[in-house]
mmCIF file of C-alpha atoms and ligand atoms in Angstrom:
data_model
loop_
_atom_site.group_PDB
_atom_site.id
_atom_site.type_symbol
_atom_site.label_atom_id
_atom_site.label_comp_id
_atom_site.label_asym_id
_atom_site.label_seq_id
_atom_site.Cartn_x
_atom_site.Cartn_y
_atom_site.Cartn_z
ATOM 1 C CA MET M 1 87.036 119.728 112.413
ATOM 2 C CA ARG M 2 88.416 116.610 111.850
ATOM 3 C CA ILE M 3 89.940 116.656 108.258
ATOM 4 C CA PRO M 4 89.475 113.860 106.379
ATOM 5 C CA PHE M 5 91.930 111.095 105.651
ATOM 6 C CA VAL M 6 92.131 108.508 103.494
ATOM 7 C CA ALA M 7 95.626 106.059 103.201
ATOM 8 C CA GLY M 8 95.974 103.337 100.425
ATOM 9 C CA ASN M 9 97.971 100.548 102.169
ATOM 10 C CA TRP M 10 99.169 98.772 99.054
ATOM 11 C CA LYS M 11 100.590 95.725 101.422
ATOM 12 C CA MET M 12 103.140 93.674 99.853
ATOM 13 C CA ASN M 13 102.555 94.755 96.001
ATOM 14 C CA THR M 14 104.508 96.598 93.474
ATOM 15 C CA THR M 15 108.206 96.365 92.853
ATOM 16 C CA VAL M 16 109.847 99.448 93.347
ATOM 17 C CA THR M 17 109.270 99.927 89.671
ATOM 18 C CA GLU M 18 105.971 99.279 89.547
ATOM 19 C CA ALA M 19 105.548 101.889 92.758
ATOM 20 C CA GLU M 20 107.151 104.352 91.000
ATOM 21 C CA GLN M 21 104.807 103.595 87.981
ATOM 22 C CA LEU M 22 101.982 103.555 90.286
ATOM 23 C CA ILE M 23 102.790 107.150 91.632
ATOM 24 C CA PHE M 24 103.324 108.737 88.323
ATOM 25 C CA GLU M 25 100.133 107.925 87.575
ATOM 26 C CA MET M 26 98.314 109.057 90.503
ATOM 27 C CA LEU M 27 100.747 111.630 91.311
ATOM 28 C CA GLU M 28 99.076 114.452 89.930
ATOM 29 C CA LYS M 29 95.432 113.627 90.076
ATOM 30 C CA LEU M 30 95.480 113.532 93.727
ATOM 31 C CA ASP M 31 97.594 116.060 94.609
ATOM 32 C CA ARG M 32 94.839 118.590 93.527
ATOM 33 C CA ILE M 33 92.444 117.288 95.539
ATOM 34 C CA GLU M 34 92.181 119.666 98.653
ATOM 35 C CA GLY M 35 90.129 119.311 102.047
ATOM 36 C CA VAL M 36 91.650 115.127 102.258
ATOM 37 C CA GLU M 37 94.504 114.069 104.333
ATOM 38 C CA LYS M 38 96.133 111.471 101.442
ATOM 39 C CA VAL M 39 98.635 108.790 102.640
ATOM 40 C CA LEU M 40 100.087 106.473 100.846
ATOM 41 C CA CYS M 41 102.214 103.204 102.259
ATOM 42 C CA PRO M 42 104.177 101.576 100.201
ATOM 43 C CA PRO M 43 106.619 98.409 101.052
ATOM 44 C CA PHE M 44 109.623 99.376 102.725
ATOM 45 C CA VAL M 45 111.724 98.600 99.772
ATOM 46 C CA SER M 46 110.088 101.729 97.796
ATOM 47 C CA LEU M 47 109.444 104.662 100.652
ATOM 48 C CA VAL M 48 112.803 106.086 99.634
ATOM 49 C CA ALA M 49 111.872 106.025 96.148
ATOM 50 C CA VAL M 50 108.182 107.435 96.690
ATOM 51 C CA ASN M 51 109.335 110.194 98.860
ATOM 52 C CA MET M 52 111.530 111.702 96.311
ATOM 53 C CA MET M 53 108.569 111.636 93.813
ATOM 54 C CA LEU M 54 105.794 112.924 96.655
ATOM 55 C CA ARG M 55 108.432 116.128 97.652
ATOM 56 C CA GLY M 56 106.376 119.050 97.212
ATOM 57 C CA SER M 57 103.328 117.779 96.494
ATOM 58 C CA SER M 58 100.662 117.423 98.860
ATOM 59 C CA ILE M 59 100.515 113.963 99.874
ATOM 60 C CA LYS M 60 102.034 111.957 102.638
ATOM 61 C CA LEU M 61 104.069 108.795 102.789
ATOM 62 C CA GLY M 62 103.535 106.592 105.516
ATOM 63 C CA ALA M 63 104.880 102.565 106.285
ATOM 64 C CA GLN M 64 103.149 99.589 106.892
ATOM 65 C CA ASN M 65 105.183 98.252 109.646
ATOM 66 C CA MET M 66 108.228 98.696 112.175
ATOM 67 C CA TYR M 67 109.881 97.594 115.292
ATOM 68 C CA PHE M 68 109.701 98.689 118.719
ATOM 69 C CA GLU M 69 112.747 98.941 119.213
ATOM 70 C CA THR M 70 115.198 101.736 117.870
ATOM 71 C CA ALA M 71 118.580 100.655 116.646
ATOM 72 C CA GLY M 72 120.278 97.031 117.937
ATOM 73 C CA ALA M 73 121.130 92.966 116.421
ATOM 74 C CA TYR M 74 117.453 93.308 115.196
ATOM 75 C CA THR M 75 118.148 91.334 111.811
ATOM 76 C CA GLY M 76 115.210 92.083 109.001
ATOM 77 C CA GLU M 77 113.609 94.944 111.283
ATOM 78 C CA ILE M 78 113.121 98.505 110.827
ATOM 79 C CA SER M 79 113.481 101.387 113.420
ATOM 80 C CA PRO M 80 111.492 104.458 113.619
ATOM 81 C CA LEU M 81 114.500 106.221 113.613
ATOM 82 C CA MET M 82 114.451 105.070 109.618
ATOM 83 C CA LEU M 83 111.027 105.381 109.256
ATOM 84 C CA ARG M 84 110.788 109.407 110.441
ATOM 85 C CA GLU M 85 113.374 110.714 108.073
ATOM 86 C CA LEU M 86 110.688 109.056 105.058
ATOM 87 C CA CYS M 87 107.661 109.059 106.443
ATOM 88 C CA GLU M 88 104.943 110.843 108.795
ATOM 89 C CA PHE M 89 102.743 108.068 109.111
ATOM 90 C CA VAL M 90 103.228 104.478 110.357
ATOM 91 C CA ILE M 91 100.541 101.366 109.989
ATOM 92 C CA LEU M 92 100.564 100.159 113.237
ATOM 93 C CA GLY M 93 98.687 96.588 114.346
ATOM 94 C CA HIS M 94 97.369 95.252 110.914
ATOM 95 C CA SER M 95 95.081 92.352 111.323
ATOM 96 C CA GLU M 96 97.669 90.829 108.469
ATOM 97 C CA ARG M 97 100.141 91.449 111.384
ATOM 98 C CA ARG M 98 98.400 90.038 114.217
ATOM 99 C CA TRP M 99 96.914 87.027 111.906
ATOM 100 C CA TYR M 100 100.008 86.095 110.349
ATOM 101 C CA PHE M 101 102.989 87.329 111.853
ATOM 102 C CA GLY M 102 101.904 86.702 115.825
ATOM 103 C CA GLU M 103 101.797 90.471 116.784
ATOM 104 C CA THR M 104 99.903 90.292 120.139
ATOM 105 C CA ASP M 105 98.215 93.568 121.703
ATOM 106 C CA GLU M 106 101.320 93.929 124.221
ATOM 107 C CA ILE M 107 103.891 93.678 120.663
ATOM 108 C CA VAL M 108 100.859 96.500 118.919
ATOM 109 C CA ASN M 109 101.215 98.448 122.273
ATOM 110 C CA LYS M 110 104.857 98.997 122.486
ATOM 111 C CA LYS M 111 105.255 100.284 118.744
ATOM 112 C CA VAL M 112 102.545 102.575 119.084
ATOM 113 C CA LYS M 113 104.748 104.004 122.073
ATOM 114 C CA VAL M 114 107.892 103.689 120.222
ATOM 115 C CA ALA M 115 106.058 105.159 117.226
ATOM 116 C CA LEU M 116 105.119 108.561 119.006
ATOM 117 C CA THR M 117 108.333 109.392 121.179
ATOM 118 C CA ASN M 118 109.793 109.041 117.876
ATOM 119 C CA LYS M 119 107.432 111.782 115.974
ATOM 120 C CA LEU M 120 105.716 109.398 113.853
ATOM 121 C CA LYS M 121 101.892 109.157 113.807
ATOM 122 C CA PRO M 122 100.528 106.192 113.601
ATOM 123 C CA ILE M 123 97.629 104.666 111.898
ATOM 124 C CA LEU M 124 96.492 102.099 114.607
ATOM 125 C CA CYS M 125 94.064 99.177 113.003
ATOM 126 C CA VAL M 126 91.604 97.136 115.390
ATOM 127 C CA GLY M 127 88.880 94.893 113.869
ATOM 128 C CA GLU M 128 86.978 91.484 115.094
ATOM 129 C CA ARG M 129 87.164 88.249 113.109
ATOM 130 C CA LEU M 130 84.024 86.812 111.720
ATOM 131 C CA ALA M 131 83.413 84.363 114.863
ATOM 132 C CA GLU M 132 83.778 87.191 116.906
ATOM 133 C CA ASN M 133 81.734 89.138 114.756
ATOM 134 C CA GLU M 134 79.182 86.368 114.451
ATOM 135 C CA ALA M 135 79.253 85.662 118.920
ATOM 136 C CA GLY M 136 78.281 89.377 119.386
ATOM 137 C CA LYS M 137 81.688 90.401 120.445
ATOM 138 C CA THR M 138 82.509 93.280 118.017
ATOM 139 C CA GLU M 139 82.765 95.810 121.257
ATOM 140 C CA GLU M 140 84.714 93.715 123.039
ATOM 141 C CA VAL M 141 87.186 92.638 120.945
ATOM 142 C CA VAL M 142 88.120 96.146 120.051
ATOM 143 C CA ASN M 143 87.080 97.796 122.707
ATOM 144 C CA ARG M 144 90.442 95.456 124.097
ATOM 145 C CA GLN M 145 92.679 96.137 121.548
ATOM 146 C CA VAL M 146 92.314 100.188 121.396
ATOM 147 C CA THR M 147 92.753 99.773 125.627
ATOM 148 C CA ALA M 148 95.547 97.635 124.817
ATOM 149 C CA ALA M 149 97.332 99.369 121.907
ATOM 150 C CA LEU M 150 97.334 102.639 124.241
ATOM 151 C CA ASN M 151 98.022 101.585 127.287
ATOM 152 C CA GLY M 152 100.783 104.199 128.732
ATOM 153 C CA ALA M 153 101.011 106.292 126.264
ATOM 154 C CA GLU M 154 100.154 109.972 127.001
ATOM 155 C CA PRO M 155 96.791 111.423 125.494
ATOM 156 C CA VAL M 156 98.167 112.780 121.793
ATOM 157 C CA SER M 157 95.978 114.274 118.740
ATOM 158 C CA ASN M 158 98.076 112.550 115.964
ATOM 159 C CA LEU M 159 97.024 109.218 116.199
ATOM 160 C CA VAL M 160 94.315 108.121 113.995
ATOM 161 C CA VAL M 161 92.412 105.009 114.498
ATOM 162 C CA ALA M 162 91.536 102.253 111.256
ATOM 163 C CA TYR M 163 88.239 100.369 111.942
ATOM 164 C CA GLU M 164 89.081 97.318 109.985
ATOM 165 C CA PRO M 165 86.975 93.755 110.453
ATOM 166 C CA VAL M 166 89.215 91.178 109.387
ATOM 167 C CA TRP M 167 85.772 89.348 107.794
ATOM 168 C CA ALA M 168 85.832 92.473 105.257
ATOM 169 C CA ILE M 169 89.769 92.744 104.138
ATOM 170 C CA GLY M 170 90.346 91.404 101.173
ATOM 171 C CA THR M 171 87.319 89.801 100.550
ATOM 172 C CA GLY M 172 84.762 92.184 99.093
ATOM 173 C CA LYS M 173 82.413 91.819 101.814
ATOM 174 C CA ALA M 174 82.410 95.520 102.738
ATOM 175 C CA ALA M 175 80.868 95.889 106.047
ATOM 176 C CA SER M 176 77.616 98.167 105.868
ATOM 177 C CA GLY M 177 77.857 102.082 106.217
ATOM 178 C CA GLU M 178 75.842 101.804 109.548
ATOM 179 C CA GLN M 179 77.420 98.927 111.111
ATOM 180 C CA ALA M 180 81.013 100.728 110.699
ATOM 181 C CA ALA M 181 79.592 104.029 111.796
ATOM 182 C CA ALA M 182 78.070 102.326 115.281
ATOM 183 C CA THR M 183 81.245 100.484 115.830
ATOM 184 C CA ILE M 184 83.469 103.903 114.862
ATOM 185 C CA GLN M 185 81.617 105.815 117.372
ATOM 186 C CA PHE M 186 81.997 102.710 120.121
ATOM 187 C CA ILE M 187 85.682 103.202 119.171
ATOM 188 C CA ARG M 188 85.125 106.782 120.103
ATOM 189 C CA ASP M 189 83.812 106.456 123.269
ATOM 190 C CA VAL M 190 86.236 103.889 124.622
ATOM 191 C CA LEU M 191 88.574 107.113 123.488
ATOM 192 C CA ALA M 192 87.185 109.277 125.431
ATOM 193 C CA LYS M 193 87.184 107.185 128.424
ATOM 194 C CA LEU M 194 90.611 106.337 128.264
ATOM 195 C CA TRP M 195 92.275 109.838 127.245
ATOM 196 C CA ASN M 196 89.595 112.233 127.129
ATOM 197 C CA LYS M 197 86.594 113.899 125.513
ATOM 198 C CA SER M 198 88.211 116.888 123.827
ATOM 199 C CA ILE M 199 91.028 114.241 121.986
ATOM 200 C CA ALA M 200 88.822 111.482 121.374
ATOM 201 C CA GLN M 201 86.530 114.378 119.661
ATOM 202 C CA ASN M 202 89.460 115.848 117.587
ATOM 203 C CA LEU M 203 90.870 112.292 116.215
ATOM 204 C CA ARG M 204 90.274 110.703 113.294
ATOM 205 C CA ILE M 205 88.993 107.390 112.785
ATOM 206 C CA LEU M 206 88.567 105.302 109.310
ATOM 207 C CA TYR M 207 87.044 102.155 108.022
ATOM 208 C CA GLY M 208 89.083 99.895 106.494
ATOM 209 C CA GLY M 209 87.858 96.585 104.524
ATOM 210 C CA SER M 210 86.994 96.000 100.757
ATOM 211 C CA VAL M 211 86.477 99.894 100.206
ATOM 212 C CA THR M 212 85.834 100.951 96.474
ATOM 213 C CA ARG M 213 84.759 103.810 94.207
ATOM 214 C CA ALA M 214 81.430 102.207 94.357
ATOM 215 C CA ASN M 215 80.631 102.166 97.971
ATOM 216 C CA ILE M 216 83.328 104.960 99.796
ATOM 217 C CA ALA M 217 80.315 107.095 99.445
ATOM 218 C CA GLU M 218 78.371 104.729 102.005
ATOM 219 C CA PHE M 219 80.916 105.088 104.200
ATOM 220 C CA ILE M 220 82.228 108.619 104.487
ATOM 221 C CA SER M 221 78.552 109.961 104.370
ATOM 222 C CA HIS M 222 78.095 109.158 107.988
ATOM 223 C CA PRO M 223 79.581 112.222 110.186
ATOM 224 C CA GLU M 224 81.203 109.440 111.982
ATOM 225 C CA ILE M 225 83.583 107.759 109.950
ATOM 226 C CA ASP M 226 86.472 110.137 109.037
ATOM 227 C CA GLY M 227 87.983 108.603 106.168
ATOM 228 C CA ALA M 228 89.051 105.258 104.605
ATOM 229 C CA LEU M 229 92.122 103.012 105.259
ATOM 230 C CA VAL M 230 91.715 101.045 101.765
ATOM 231 C CA GLY M 231 94.035 98.032 100.498
ATOM 232 C CA GLY M 232 93.152 96.752 96.951
ATOM 233 C CA ALA M 233 91.993 99.643 95.056
ATOM 234 C CA SER M 234 94.440 101.968 96.040
ATOM 235 C CA LEU M 235 96.690 99.962 93.726
ATOM 236 C CA LYS M 236 94.938 100.947 91.163
ATOM 237 C CA ALA M 237 95.593 104.922 90.473
ATOM 238 C CA GLU M 238 91.822 106.039 88.964
ATOM 239 C CA GLU M 239 89.773 104.059 91.679
ATOM 240 C CA PHE M 240 91.695 105.254 94.402
ATOM 241 C CA ALA M 241 91.523 108.813 92.947
ATOM 242 C CA SER M 242 87.834 108.604 92.732
ATOM 243 C CA ILE M 243 87.833 107.333 96.532
ATOM 244 C CA VAL M 244 90.155 110.589 98.040
ATOM 245 C CA GLU M 245 87.872 113.035 95.198
ATOM 246 C CA GLN M 246 84.264 111.674 96.617
ATOM 247 C CA THR M 247 85.604 111.592 100.024
ATOM 248 C CA ALA M 248 86.600 115.058 99.954
ATOM 249 C CA GLU M 249 83.025 115.853 97.488
ATOM 250 C CA ILE M 250 80.820 114.454 100.584
ATOM 251 C CA LYS M 251 82.826 115.418 103.469
ATOM 252 C CA GLY M 252 82.911 119.144 102.074
ATOM 253 C CA ARG M 253 78.955 118.859 101.751
ATOM 254 C CA ILE M 254 77.951 117.789 104.876
ATOM 255 C CA LYS M 255 80.560 120.111 106.725
HETATM 256 P P1 13P R 1 90.945 95.959 101.322
HETATM 257 O O1 13P R 1 90.511 97.463 100.816
HETATM 258 O O2 13P R 1 92.227 95.173 100.023
HETATM 259 O O3 13P R 1 90.082 94.870 101.416
HETATM 260 O O4 13P R 1 91.926 95.560 102.907
HETATM 261 C C1 13P R 1 91.925 96.953 103.517
HETATM 262 C C2 13P R 1 93.257 96.377 104.395
HETATM 263 O O5 13P R 1 93.589 95.719 105.386
HETATM 264 C C3 13P R 1 93.467 98.036 104.799
HETATM 265 O O6 13P R 1 94.593 98.242 105.882
#
């Protein structure tokens, strides 16, 4: 049985003060929701403060990126050793990293392997761009991204995959529940071939891209979709709590 999973990716938003305020606003409500793994991914500079605020709660912490070396002369980079003192998860291969910062499949692969060997749980993001979608290449693209990212990695159950079609991120144009469920099932089949069926069956695969309190039900009512990676809507305490609440309620019902 896969435990539903909802993560908030705050991206490059919130100062430390604002991050503390946002945690203050959502902590109690989120903490009480059972049956969903809840993860918040604030910017690096807020990880220490948020880590302290989340102690003793049921909410877990994640980072948004990481370098693939553990230490050394890499000015400005953050290592898995630094992160693992503070958080359990790390988002890797987000499309904004791939397209704005030139992260290739090879770089994502190095990061995934280093995260796993350092006991950080990757939230691996994959997804096609608009032109690829329109050309019918969605499966080809996600197959390539998943296969490349996991190349040489030992099969593990502490990987989370997020299917985030690039055209749906921050655009208000979410995929339909059916589209997302079909691609997520395809990703699970790719994982079954790459690793094995029983591990693939146990991995959580999320949908991400313009998820809101108004459309979350459409996604998580599909048994293939184990939860959501939420961007903009995770910056609003009420809305994010509602997304997690609906996930708990709907997944609890279809269990
Ligand atoms: P939005 O929810 O703002 O579309 O962002 C999705 C995302 O990229 C989460 O990682």
